[in-house]
Amino acid sequence: MQPVAQPDLTQPSQATLLWNALAQDITTFKQATLETKQLNQLLASRLEARTAELAISQNRLQKLADNVPDLLYEMRLDSHSQLSFPYVSDASRRLFNLSPEELQARGIDMLQMVHPDEQEALRQAIRESALMMKVHRYEFRIQLASGKLRWVRAVAKPQPQTDGSIVWYGCLSDISDRKRIETKLKHSLKELTDVKFALDCSSMVDITDHRGHMTYVNDRFCEVSQYQRAELMGQTYALLNAKTHAPEFFKTLWETISSGQVWQGEIQNRAKSGELYWVDTTIVPFIDESGYPYQYVAIRNDITERKQAEMRLMQQTQDLEAAFAELQQAQTQLIQTEKMSSLGQLVAGVAHEINNPVSFIYGNVNPAHRYATSLIYLLQLYQSHYSQPPQVILDELEDMDIEFITDDLINLLSSIRTGAERIRQIVSSLRTFSRKDEAEKKSVDIHQGIDSTLMILGHRLKATAERPAIEVVKNYGDLPDITCYAGQLNQVFMNILSNAIDAVAQTPNPQIILSTALATNQVVITLQDNGTGMTEKVRSQIFNPFFTTKPIGQGTGMGLSISYQIVTERHSGCLICDSAPGQGTTFTIQIPQQNPQ
């Protein structure tokens, strides 16, 4: 190795070279020192920024942990099987009513807060998670210091550590509300199961989709319908249609359930054998989240025996009602006949009793009129020949107002005679109307019977505050005497005319037209009014017993029914009614001129 030659500093050139080299080295060192300082400053700045970011991130994570409803925790199991909690989030205050520090201080004693019935199972779950290194999931109850129980769910993932310990990073959630809901659901499911069992024991149950195709039927349904379950699946209810109900019935049913409403009713079905049976049905639509039915559950009960009993009872009821109606009609007719007979006898008796004193009055009123005329004439003679009577007589004449008496006496006697004549006419009409001898047919003047009826109804024909007087027009034909039950025919006239008077009560110009004629050996009697008329529905029922359009208490509904029987059965004639709303009503009576006995 050659020795390094030392520079000769005594030589100017050598010294200059050395100085230049040293200056260059110093400059390079300073530059390196400056770069190092700048690099250190940059690293320090970056470290500070990174530290700040970590602080922000840590703060964010801490806030997140503190505000998450669930409790976040770190659980450590060391190599000596000692359990500790290095970290617990602030949710411990809400979940355990303890601060994180209080909970961490408990360590393994925290397991004592677990319900005694679940402590061992929880320890076993932790051991298995540590052994298998799998996520630990477990639900258990904790008991707070207040004694209150709370359901929680733990989910934690284990991580082995270099020191032989195992750390779980987990989350503890309060599931008390969910557990309460689950308990209610279990109870509801138990109730539904019990209800289904009860329904299956007693009722027919079927489920259809939204188009009506069967997706489920129970054993009872198969038993009653006589179909196998496989035969019913996918079928509609048309398979069981007995054709008893009108199409509108099922249209209404579908409109009801498809709108989400429950339908209830009774349906007659046809079993596989062709046998008919009745079911009391309730169909409940199940609605989806869109508000439309997605399936229908029907509960049906076999009511065939009940319906058969109802039909038998209905038939018996109808038979009893018919028998009762016949009995009531016969009783009413008997009462009416007896009443009219008694009334006829009473009227005849009253007419006879009235006729005697009236005859006495009427027989004496003419002589009284003559006597009064003579006395007045005599008084006038006295006044003309003795113009100056004594003062006593003059005073008496003035007190008596003799001039008024002489003028009014004749008028009074004339009024008495007119009233007596009117009473005689009424008595005659009463006797004609009553016909004491109506048990036998007699040859009578029909016009006389009609006139006597009008006489009795005269007070109803007069004007009232509600309407003017009713005009009666008589178009009588030339009729011979007719052999008939006069009293009964008069009753017919009375019933029809009374109804006519009621019918024209609201008519501005009320009128009743009475016409008689003889046609083909028949007497035709027409009674026509210009009242409100009747609808065809009412007209077709007017001869039915007990049918009336009058308010309760104003009619028995038997008048026209009895009139119809009198004309058709007692006189072998016919009674016809023609009417239309707003056109008035016409009754036509046709009686043979010589009707059979």
Coordinates of C-alpha atoms in Angstrom, one line a residue:
M1 CA 0.0 0.0 0.0
Q2 CA 1.4 3.3 -1.1
P3 CA 1.5 6.0 1.6
V4 CA -0.7 9.1 0.9
A5 CA 1.3 12.0 0.0
Q6 CA 0.7 15.0 2.3
P7 CA 0.1 18.3 0.6
D8 CA 2.8 20.9 0.9
L9 CA 1.0 23.8 2.5
T10 CA 4.1 25.9 2.0
Q11 CA 3.2 25.9 -1.6
P12 CA 0.6 28.5 -2.4
S13 CA -1.1 26.3 -5.0
Q14 CA -1.4 23.4 -2.6
A15 CA -2.9 25.6 0.2
T16 CA -5.5 27.0 -2.2
L17 CA -6.6 23.6 -3.3
L18 CA -7.0 22.5 0.3
W19 CA -9.0 25.6 1.3
N20 CA -11.3 25.2 -1.7
A21 CA -11.9 21.5 -0.8
L22 CA -12.7 22.4 2.8
A23 CA -15.1 25.2 1.8
Q24 CA -16.9 22.8 -0.5
D25 CA -17.3 20.2 2.3
I26 CA -18.6 22.8 4.7
T27 CA -21.1 24.1 2.1
T28 CA -22.3 20.5 1.5
F29 CA -22.6 19.9 5.2
K30 CA -24.7 23.0 5.8
Q31 CA -26.9 22.1 2.9
A32 CA -27.4 18.6 4.2
T33 CA -28.1 20.0 7.7
L34 CA -30.7 22.4 6.3
E35 CA -32.4 19.6 4.3
T36 CA -32.5 17.5 7.4
K37 CA -34.0 20.2 9.4
Q38 CA -36.6 20.9 6.7
L39 CA -37.4 17.1 6.5
N40 CA -37.8 17.0 10.3
Q41 CA -40.1 19.9 10.2
L42 CA -42.2 18.3 7.5
L43 CA -42.3 15.0 9.4
A44 CA -43.3 16.8 12.6
S45 CA -46.1 18.7 10.7
R46 CA -47.4 15.5 9.1
L47 CA -47.2 13.7 12.5
E48 CA -49.2 16.5 14.1
A49 CA -51.8 16.4 11.3
R50 CA -52.0 12.7 11.5
T51 CA -52.3 12.9 15.3
A52 CA -55.1 15.5 14.9
E53 CA -56.9 13.3 12.4
L54 CA -56.6 10.3 14.7
A55 CA -58.0 12.4 17.6
I56 CA -60.9 13.5 15.4
S57 CA -61.5 9.9 14.3
Q58 CA -61.2 8.7 17.9
N59 CA -63.6 11.5 19.0
R60 CA -66.0 10.5 16.2
L61 CA -65.9 6.9 17.1
Q62 CA -66.4 7.8 20.8
K63 CA -69.4 9.9 19.9
L64 CA -70.7 7.1 17.8
A65 CA -70.2 4.6 20.5
D66 CA -71.8 6.9 23.1
N67 CA -74.9 7.6 20.9
V68 CA -75.6 4.2 19.5
P69 CA -78.6 2.7 21.4
D70 CA -76.8 -0.6 21.8
L71 CA -73.9 -1.1 24.2
L72 CA -70.5 -1.6 22.6
Y73 CA -68.0 -3.5 24.6
E74 CA -64.6 -5.2 24.6
M75 CA -64.4 -8.4 26.7
R76 CA -61.1 -10.0 27.6
L77 CA -60.5 -13.6 28.8
D78 CA -56.8 -13.9 29.9
S79 CA -54.8 -17.1 30.0
H80 CA -55.9 -17.6 33.7
S81 CA -59.6 -17.6 32.6
Q82 CA -60.1 -14.2 34.2
L83 CA -62.8 -12.1 32.5
S84 CA -62.6 -8.3 32.3
F85 CA -64.1 -5.5 30.2
P86 CA -61.4 -3.1 29.0
Y87 CA -64.0 -1.0 27.2
V88 CA -67.7 -0.4 27.7
S89 CA -69.7 2.3 25.9
D90 CA -71.8 4.9 27.5
A91 CA -75.0 3.0 26.7
S92 CA -74.4 1.0 29.9
R93 CA -76.2 3.8 31.7
R94 CA -79.4 3.1 29.8
L95 CA -79.0 -0.6 29.7
F96 CA -77.7 -1.4 33.2
N97 CA -78.3 1.9 35.0
L98 CA -74.5 1.9 35.6
S99 CA -71.7 4.1 34.3
P100 CA -69.0 2.4 32.1
E101 CA -66.5 2.7 34.9
E102 CA -68.9 1.0 37.4
L103 CA -69.5 -1.8 34.9
Q104 CA -65.8 -2.2 34.1
A105 CA -65.1 -2.4 37.9
R106 CA -67.4 -5.4 38.3
G107 CA -65.3 -7.5 35.9
I108 CA -66.4 -11.1 36.0
D109 CA -68.9 -10.2 38.7
M110 CA -71.0 -8.6 36.0
L111 CA -72.2 -12.1 35.1
Q112 CA -74.0 -12.1 38.4
M113 CA -76.4 -9.6 36.9
V114 CA -77.5 -12.3 34.5
H115 CA -80.7 -14.1 35.5
P116 CA -79.8 -17.2 37.6
D117 CA -81.6 -19.5 35.2
E118 CA -79.4 -18.4 32.3
Q119 CA -75.9 -17.8 33.9
E120 CA -74.5 -21.3 33.2
A121 CA -75.8 -21.3 29.7
L122 CA -74.1 -18.0 29.0
R123 CA -70.8 -19.2 30.4
Q124 CA -71.0 -22.3 28.2
A125 CA -71.7 -20.1 25.2
I126 CA -68.6 -18.0 25.9
R127 CA -66.5 -21.2 26.3
E128 CA -67.7 -22.6 23.0
S129 CA -67.0 -19.3 21.3
A130 CA -63.5 -19.2 22.7
L131 CA -62.9 -22.8 21.8
M132 CA -64.3 -22.7 18.2
M133 CA -63.3 -19.0 17.6
K134 CA -66.8 -18.4 16.2
V135 CA -69.1 -15.4 16.7
H136 CA -70.9 -15.6 20.0
R137 CA -74.6 -14.9 19.9
Y138 CA -76.8 -15.3 22.9
E139 CA -80.1 -13.9 24.3
F140 CA -80.5 -13.7 28.1
R141 CA -82.1 -11.7 30.8
I142 CA -80.3 -9.3 33.2
Q143 CA -81.6 -8.3 36.6
L144 CA -81.1 -4.7 37.5
A145 CA -80.5 -3.4 41.0
S146 CA -84.2 -2.4 41.1
G147 CA -85.2 -6.0 40.5
K148 CA -86.5 -5.2 37.0
L149 CA -85.7 -7.8 34.4
R150 CA -84.5 -6.8 30.9
W151 CA -84.0 -9.0 27.9
V152 CA -80.7 -8.4 26.0
R153 CA -78.9 -10.0 23.0
A154 CA -75.1 -10.3 22.8
V155 CA -73.2 -10.6 19.5
A156 CA -69.4 -10.7 19.8
K157 CA -66.5 -11.8 17.6
P158 CA -63.5 -13.3 19.3
Q159 CA -59.9 -12.4 18.4
P160 CA -56.9 -14.4 19.8
Q161 CA -54.1 -12.2 21.2
T162 CA -50.3 -12.8 21.2
D163 CA -50.2 -13.1 25.0
G164 CA -52.6 -16.0 24.9
S165 CA -55.7 -14.1 25.8
I166 CA -58.9 -13.8 23.8
V167 CA -60.7 -10.5 23.2
W168 CA -64.3 -10.2 22.1
Y169 CA -65.5 -7.1 20.3
G170 CA -69.3 -7.1 20.8
C171 CA -72.6 -5.4 20.9
L172 CA -75.3 -5.8 23.5
S173 CA -78.9 -4.8 22.4
D174 CA -82.0 -4.3 24.5
I175 CA -84.6 -6.7 23.0
S176 CA -87.2 -6.4 25.8
D177 CA -89.9 -4.9 23.5
R178 CA -89.2 -7.6 20.9
K179 CA -89.5 -10.3 23.5
R180 CA -92.8 -8.9 24.7
I181 CA -94.1 -8.9 21.1
E182 CA -92.9 -12.4 20.6
T183 CA -94.7 -13.5 23.8
K184 CA -97.9 -11.8 22.6
L185 CA -97.4 -13.5 19.2
K186 CA -96.9 -16.8 20.8
H187 CA -100.1 -16.3 22.8
S188 CA -101.9 -15.1 19.7
L189 CA -100.6 -18.1 17.8
K190 CA -101.8 -20.4 20.6
E191 CA -105.2 -18.8 20.5
L192 CA -105.4 -19.1 16.7
T193 CA -104.3 -22.7 16.9
D194 CA -107.0 -23.3 19.5
V195 CA -109.6 -21.5 17.5
K196 CA -108.6 -23.4 14.4
F197 CA -108.9 -26.6 16.3
A198 CA -112.4 -25.6 17.5
L199 CA -113.5 -24.6 14.0
D200 CA -112.2 -27.8 12.5
C201 CA -114.2 -29.7 15.0
S202 CA -117.5 -28.0 14.3
S203 CA -117.3 -25.8 11.2
M204 CA -116.5 -26.0 7.5
V205 CA -113.4 -23.9 6.7
D206 CA -112.1 -23.0 3.3
I207 CA -109.6 -20.5 1.9
T208 CA -109.7 -19.2 -1.7
D209 CA -107.3 -16.9 -3.5
H210 CA -108.4 -13.5 -4.8
R211 CA -110.0 -15.1 -7.9
G212 CA -112.1 -17.6 -5.8
H213 CA -110.0 -20.7 -6.4
M214 CA -109.8 -23.0 -3.4
T215 CA -106.4 -23.3 -1.8
Y216 CA -107.5 -25.0 1.5
V217 CA -110.4 -26.9 2.9
N218 CA -110.7 -28.7 6.2
D219 CA -111.9 -32.2 6.9
R220 CA -115.4 -31.0 7.9
F221 CA -115.8 -29.3 4.5
C222 CA -114.9 -32.5 2.7
E223 CA -117.3 -34.5 4.9
V224 CA -120.3 -32.3 4.2
S225 CA -119.6 -31.7 0.5
Q226 CA -118.7 -35.4 0.0
Y227 CA -115.7 -34.3 -2.2
Q228 CA -112.1 -35.4 -1.6
R229 CA -109.6 -32.6 -0.8
A230 CA -107.8 -33.2 -4.1
E231 CA -111.1 -32.8 -6.0
L232 CA -111.6 -29.4 -4.5
M233 CA -108.2 -27.8 -4.8
G234 CA -108.1 -25.2 -7.5
Q235 CA -111.9 -25.3 -8.0
T236 CA -114.3 -22.4 -7.6
Y237 CA -117.4 -22.5 -5.5
A238 CA -119.4 -23.0 -8.7
L239 CA -118.7 -26.7 -8.2
L240 CA -121.1 -26.7 -5.3
N241 CA -123.7 -24.3 -6.8
A242 CA -127.2 -25.6 -6.3
K243 CA -128.7 -23.1 -8.7
T244 CA -131.1 -22.0 -5.9
H245 CA -129.9 -18.4 -5.7
A246 CA -130.3 -15.8 -8.5
P247 CA -127.1 -14.5 -10.2
E248 CA -127.6 -11.2 -8.4
F249 CA -127.2 -13.0 -5.1
F250 CA -123.6 -14.1 -5.9
K251 CA -122.9 -10.7 -7.7
T252 CA -123.7 -8.9 -4.4
L253 CA -121.6 -11.4 -2.5
W254 CA -118.5 -10.8 -4.7
E255 CA -119.0 -7.0 -4.7
T256 CA -119.1 -7.1 -0.9
I257 CA -115.9 -9.2 -0.3
S258 CA -113.9 -7.7 -3.1
S259 CA -114.4 -4.3 -1.6
G260 CA -112.9 -5.6 1.6
Q261 CA -116.1 -6.0 3.6
V262 CA -117.2 -9.1 5.5
W263 CA -120.2 -11.0 4.0
Q264 CA -122.6 -13.0 6.0
G265 CA -125.6 -15.0 4.7
E266 CA -127.1 -18.4 4.1
I267 CA -126.3 -20.4 1.0
Q268 CA -127.8 -23.6 -0.4
N269 CA -125.2 -26.0 -1.9
R270 CA -125.2 -29.3 -3.8
A271 CA -123.1 -32.1 -2.5
K272 CA -121.2 -34.5 -4.8
S273 CA -124.2 -37.0 -4.5
G274 CA -126.6 -34.3 -5.6
E275 CA -128.0 -33.9 -2.1
L276 CA -128.8 -30.3 -1.2
Y277 CA -127.6 -28.7 2.0
W278 CA -127.7 -25.3 3.6
V279 CA -124.7 -23.5 5.2
D280 CA -124.6 -20.4 7.3
T281 CA -121.6 -18.6 5.8
T282 CA -119.2 -15.8 6.9
I283 CA -116.6 -14.8 4.4
V284 CA -113.7 -12.6 5.6
P285 CA -111.3 -10.9 3.1
F286 CA -107.6 -10.7 3.9
I287 CA -106.2 -7.4 2.8
D288 CA -102.6 -6.9 1.5
E289 CA -100.5 -3.8 2.0
S290 CA -102.0 -2.2 -1.2
G291 CA -105.5 -2.4 0.4
Y292 CA -106.8 -5.2 -1.9
P293 CA -108.0 -8.7 -0.8
Y294 CA -105.4 -11.4 -1.6
Q295 CA -107.4 -14.3 -0.2
Y296 CA -110.8 -15.1 1.4
V297 CA -111.4 -17.2 4.5
A298 CA -114.9 -18.7 4.8
I299 CA -116.4 -20.3 7.9
R300 CA -119.6 -22.3 7.2
N301 CA -121.9 -24.2 9.5
D302 CA -124.3 -26.9 8.3
I303 CA -127.8 -25.6 9.0
T304 CA -129.7 -28.0 6.8
E305 CA -131.8 -29.5 9.7
R306 CA -132.6 -26.0 11.0
K307 CA -133.7 -24.8 7.5
Q308 CA -135.9 -27.9 7.1
A309 CA -137.4 -27.2 10.5
E310 CA -137.9 -23.6 9.6
M311 CA -139.6 -24.6 6.3
R312 CA -141.9 -27.0 8.2
L313 CA -142.7 -24.3 10.7
M314 CA -143.2 -21.7 7.9
Q315 CA -145.7 -24.0 6.2
Q316 CA -147.5 -24.7 9.4
T317 CA -147.6 -20.9 10.1
Q318 CA -148.9 -20.2 6.6
D319 CA -151.6 -22.9 7.1
L320 CA -152.5 -21.5 10.5
E321 CA -152.6 -17.9 9.1
A322 CA -154.8 -19.0 6.2
A323 CA -157.1 -20.8 8.6
F324 CA -157.1 -17.9 10.9
A325 CA -157.8 -15.4 8.1
E326 CA -160.7 -17.6 6.9
L327 CA -162.0 -17.8 10.4
Q328 CA -161.5 -14.0 11.0
Q329 CA -163.2 -13.3 7.6
A330 CA -166.1 -15.5 8.5
Q331 CA -166.4 -14.0 11.9
T332 CA -166.2 -10.4 10.5
Q333 CA -168.8 -11.2 7.9
L334 CA -171.0 -12.8 10.5
I335 CA -170.6 -9.8 12.8
Q336 CA -171.2 -7.4 9.9
T337 CA -174.3 -9.3 8.9
E338 CA -175.6 -9.4 12.4
K339 CA -174.7 -5.8 12.8
M340 CA -176.5 -4.8 9.7
S341 CA -179.5 -7.0 10.6
S342 CA -179.6 -5.5 14.1
L343 CA -179.1 -2.1 12.6
G344 CA -181.9 -2.7 10.2
Q345 CA -184.2 -3.8 12.9
L346 CA -183.2 -0.8 15.1
V347 CA -183.6 1.6 12.2
A348 CA -187.0 0.1 11.4
G349 CA -188.1 0.3 15.0
V350 CA -186.8 3.9 15.4
A351 CA -188.5 4.9 12.2
H352 CA -191.8 3.3 13.4
E353 CA -191.5 5.1 16.7
I354 CA -190.7 8.4 15.1
N355 CA -193.4 8.0 12.5
N356 CA -196.2 7.9 15.0
P357 CA -195.6 11.3 16.7
V358 CA -194.6 12.8 13.3
S359 CA -197.9 11.7 11.8
F360 CA -199.7 13.2 14.8
I361 CA -197.8 16.5 14.3
Y362 CA -198.2 16.5 10.5
G363 CA -201.9 15.6 10.8
N364 CA -202.6 18.5 13.1
V365 CA -200.4 21.2 11.6
N366 CA -202.9 21.9 8.8
P367 CA -205.9 22.4 11.2
A368 CA -203.7 24.5 13.4
H369 CA -202.8 26.6 10.4
R370 CA -206.5 27.2 9.6
Y371 CA -207.3 28.0 13.2
A372 CA -204.5 30.5 13.4
T373 CA -205.6 32.1 10.2
S374 CA -209.2 32.4 11.4
L375 CA -208.1 33.9 14.8
I376 CA -205.8 36.4 13.1
Y377 CA -208.7 37.4 10.8
L378 CA -211.0 37.8 13.8
L379 CA -208.4 40.0 15.5
Q380 CA -208.2 42.2 12.5
L381 CA -212.0 42.6 12.5
Y382 CA -212.0 43.6 16.1
Q383 CA -209.2 46.2 15.4
S384 CA -211.1 47.6 12.4
H385 CA -214.5 47.9 14.3
Y386 CA -213.2 48.8 17.7
S387 CA -210.5 51.2 17.0
Q388 CA -210.6 52.7 20.6
P389 CA -210.4 49.7 23.0
P390 CA -209.8 50.3 26.7
Q391 CA -206.3 51.4 27.8
V392 CA -205.6 48.0 29.4
I393 CA -206.0 46.2 26.1
L394 CA -203.9 48.8 24.3
D395 CA -201.1 48.3 26.8
E396 CA -201.3 44.5 26.5
L397 CA -201.2 44.7 22.7
E398 CA -198.1 46.8 22.9
D399 CA -196.4 44.5 25.3
M400 CA -197.2 41.4 23.2
D401 CA -196.1 43.1 19.9
I402 CA -199.3 41.7 18.3
E403 CA -198.3 42.8 14.9
F404 CA -195.1 40.6 14.9
I405 CA -197.0 37.7 16.3
T406 CA -199.7 37.8 13.6
D407 CA -197.0 38.0 10.9
D408 CA -194.7 35.3 12.3
L409 CA -197.3 32.8 13.5
I410 CA -198.2 31.7 10.0
N411 CA -194.5 31.4 9.1
L412 CA -193.9 29.2 12.2
L413 CA -196.7 26.9 11.3
S414 CA -195.4 26.6 7.7
S415 CA -191.9 25.8 9.1
I416 CA -193.4 23.1 11.4
R417 CA -195.2 21.6 8.4
T418 CA -192.0 21.6 6.3
G419 CA -190.0 20.0 9.1
A420 CA -192.6 17.4 9.7
E421 CA -192.6 16.6 5.9
R422 CA -188.8 16.3 6.0
I423 CA -189.0 13.9 9.0
R424 CA -191.6 11.8 7.2
Q425 CA -189.2 11.6 4.1
I426 CA -186.2 10.6 6.3
V427 CA -188.3 8.0 8.1
S428 CA -189.5 6.6 4.8
S429 CA -185.9 6.4 3.6
L430 CA -184.8 4.7 6.8
R431 CA -187.5 2.1 6.4
T432 CA -186.7 1.6 2.7
F433 CA -182.9 1.2 3.5
S434 CA -183.4 -1.1 6.5
R435 CA -185.8 -3.5 4.8
K436 CA -186.9 -5.6 7.7
D437 CA -187.9 -8.3 5.3
E438 CA -184.4 -8.7 3.7
A439 CA -184.3 -12.4 4.7
E440 CA -186.5 -13.0 1.7
K441 CA -186.2 -11.7 -1.9
K442 CA -188.7 -9.1 -2.8
S443 CA -189.5 -7.2 -5.9
V444 CA -188.3 -3.6 -5.3
D445 CA -187.5 -0.4 -7.1
I446 CA -183.7 -0.1 -7.3
H447 CA -183.9 3.7 -7.6
Q448 CA -185.8 3.9 -4.4
G449 CA -182.9 2.0 -2.6
I450 CA -180.3 4.3 -4.1
D451 CA -182.2 7.5 -3.2
S452 CA -182.8 6.3 0.4
T453 CA -179.0 5.7 0.7
L454 CA -178.3 9.2 -0.6
M455 CA -180.9 10.6 1.9
I456 CA -179.0 8.9 4.8
L457 CA -175.6 10.2 3.4
G458 CA -177.0 13.7 2.8
H459 CA -175.0 15.3 5.6
R460 CA -171.8 14.1 4.1
L461 CA -172.6 15.5 0.7
K462 CA -172.9 19.0 2.0
A463 CA -170.1 21.6 1.7
T464 CA -167.5 21.7 4.4
A465 CA -164.6 24.0 5.3
E466 CA -162.3 21.8 3.3
R467 CA -164.3 21.3 0.1
P468 CA -167.5 22.5 -1.7
A469 CA -170.7 20.4 -1.8
I470 CA -170.5 17.2 -3.7
E471 CA -172.6 17.3 -6.8
V472 CA -174.7 14.1 -7.3
V473 CA -175.8 13.5 -10.9
K474 CA -178.5 10.9 -11.5
N475 CA -178.8 9.3 -14.9
Y476 CA -181.6 6.8 -14.1
G477 CA -182.8 4.5 -16.9
D478 CA -186.3 3.0 -17.2
L479 CA -186.0 -0.1 -14.9
P480 CA -188.6 -2.6 -13.9
D481 CA -188.8 -3.7 -10.3
I482 CA -186.0 -6.2 -9.5
T483 CA -186.3 -9.3 -7.3
C484 CA -183.4 -9.1 -4.8
Y485 CA -182.3 -8.8 -1.2
A486 CA -183.0 -5.1 -1.0
G487 CA -181.4 -4.5 2.4
Q488 CA -178.2 -6.1 1.3
L489 CA -178.1 -4.2 -2.0
N490 CA -178.6 -1.0 0.0
Q491 CA -175.6 -2.0 2.0
V492 CA -173.6 -2.3 -1.2
F493 CA -174.7 1.2 -2.3
M494 CA -173.8 2.5 1.2
N495 CA -170.3 1.0 1.1
I496 CA -169.5 2.2 -2.5
L497 CA -171.0 5.7 -2.0
S498 CA -169.1 6.2 1.3
N499 CA -165.8 5.3 -0.4
A500 CA -166.7 7.7 -3.3
I501 CA -167.3 10.6 -0.8
D502 CA -163.9 9.9 0.8
A503 CA -162.2 9.7 -2.7
V504 CA -163.4 13.2 -3.8
A505 CA -162.5 14.9 -0.6
Q506 CA -159.5 16.6 -2.2
T507 CA -161.1 17.2 -5.6
P508 CA -161.8 20.9 -6.5
N509 CA -165.2 20.1 -8.0
P510 CA -166.3 16.9 -6.4
Q511 CA -168.9 14.9 -8.4
I512 CA -170.6 11.5 -8.2
I513 CA -172.5 10.2 -11.2
L514 CA -175.1 7.5 -10.7
S515 CA -176.4 5.6 -13.7
T516 CA -178.8 2.7 -14.2
A517 CA -179.7 0.8 -17.3
L518 CA -181.2 -2.5 -18.5
A519 CA -179.1 -4.6 -20.8
T520 CA -179.6 -8.2 -21.9
N521 CA -181.9 -9.1 -19.0
Q522 CA -179.4 -7.5 -16.6
V523 CA -179.7 -4.5 -14.5
V524 CA -176.5 -2.4 -14.7
I525 CA -175.8 0.1 -12.0
T526 CA -172.8 2.4 -12.3
L527 CA -171.4 4.6 -9.5
Q528 CA -168.6 6.9 -10.8
D529 CA -166.6 9.6 -8.9
N530 CA -163.9 12.1 -10.1
G531 CA -161.6 11.4 -7.1
T532 CA -157.9 10.7 -7.0
G533 CA -158.2 7.2 -8.5
M534 CA -156.2 4.1 -7.6
T535 CA -153.0 2.4 -8.9
E536 CA -153.4 -1.0 -10.5
K537 CA -151.7 -2.6 -7.5
V538 CA -154.3 -1.1 -5.1
R539 CA -157.2 -1.8 -7.5
S540 CA -156.3 -5.5 -7.8
Q541 CA -156.7 -5.9 -4.0
I542 CA -159.7 -3.8 -3.0
F543 CA -162.0 -6.8 -2.8
N544 CA -159.6 -8.7 -0.6
P545 CA -160.8 -9.1 3.0
F546 CA -159.1 -6.6 5.4
F547 CA -157.4 -4.6 2.7
T548 CA -157.7 -0.9 3.2
T549 CA -155.8 2.2 2.2
K550 CA -157.3 4.3 5.1
P551 CA -155.5 5.1 8.3
I552 CA -155.7 2.7 11.2
G553 CA -159.1 3.0 13.0
Q554 CA -160.8 4.6 10.0
G555 CA -161.7 1.4 8.1
T556 CA -162.0 -2.4 8.6
G557 CA -161.2 -3.4 5.0
M558 CA -164.3 -5.5 4.9
G559 CA -166.8 -3.1 3.2
L560 CA -166.0 -3.9 -0.4
S561 CA -165.2 -7.5 0.3
I562 CA -168.7 -8.0 1.8
S563 CA -170.2 -6.0 -1.1
Y564 CA -168.5 -8.3 -3.6
Q565 CA -169.9 -11.3 -1.9
I566 CA -173.4 -9.8 -1.8
V567 CA -173.4 -9.1 -5.5
T568 CA -171.6 -12.2 -6.7
E569 CA -172.8 -14.9 -4.3
R570 CA -176.2 -13.6 -3.1
H571 CA -177.4 -12.2 -6.4
S572 CA -175.3 -14.2 -8.9
G573 CA -174.1 -10.9 -10.4
C574 CA -170.7 -9.3 -10.8
L575 CA -169.0 -6.2 -9.3
I576 CA -166.3 -4.5 -11.4
C577 CA -163.9 -1.7 -10.5
D578 CA -162.2 0.5 -13.1
S579 CA -159.7 3.1 -11.9
A580 CA -156.5 4.9 -12.7
P581 CA -154.5 7.5 -10.8
G582 CA -156.0 11.0 -11.4
Q583 CA -158.9 9.5 -13.5
G584 CA -161.4 8.7 -10.7
T585 CA -163.1 5.4 -10.0
T586 CA -166.1 3.6 -11.5
F587 CA -167.9 0.7 -9.9
T588 CA -170.2 -1.3 -12.1
I589 CA -172.9 -3.6 -10.6
Q590 CA -174.5 -6.2 -12.9
I591 CA -177.5 -8.2 -11.5
P592 CA -179.7 -10.6 -13.5
Q593 CA -183.2 -9.2 -13.8
Q594 CA -184.5 -12.5 -12.5
N595 CA -181.5 -13.9 -10.6
P596 CA -181.8 -17.4 -9.2
Q597 CA -182.9 -18.1 -5.7

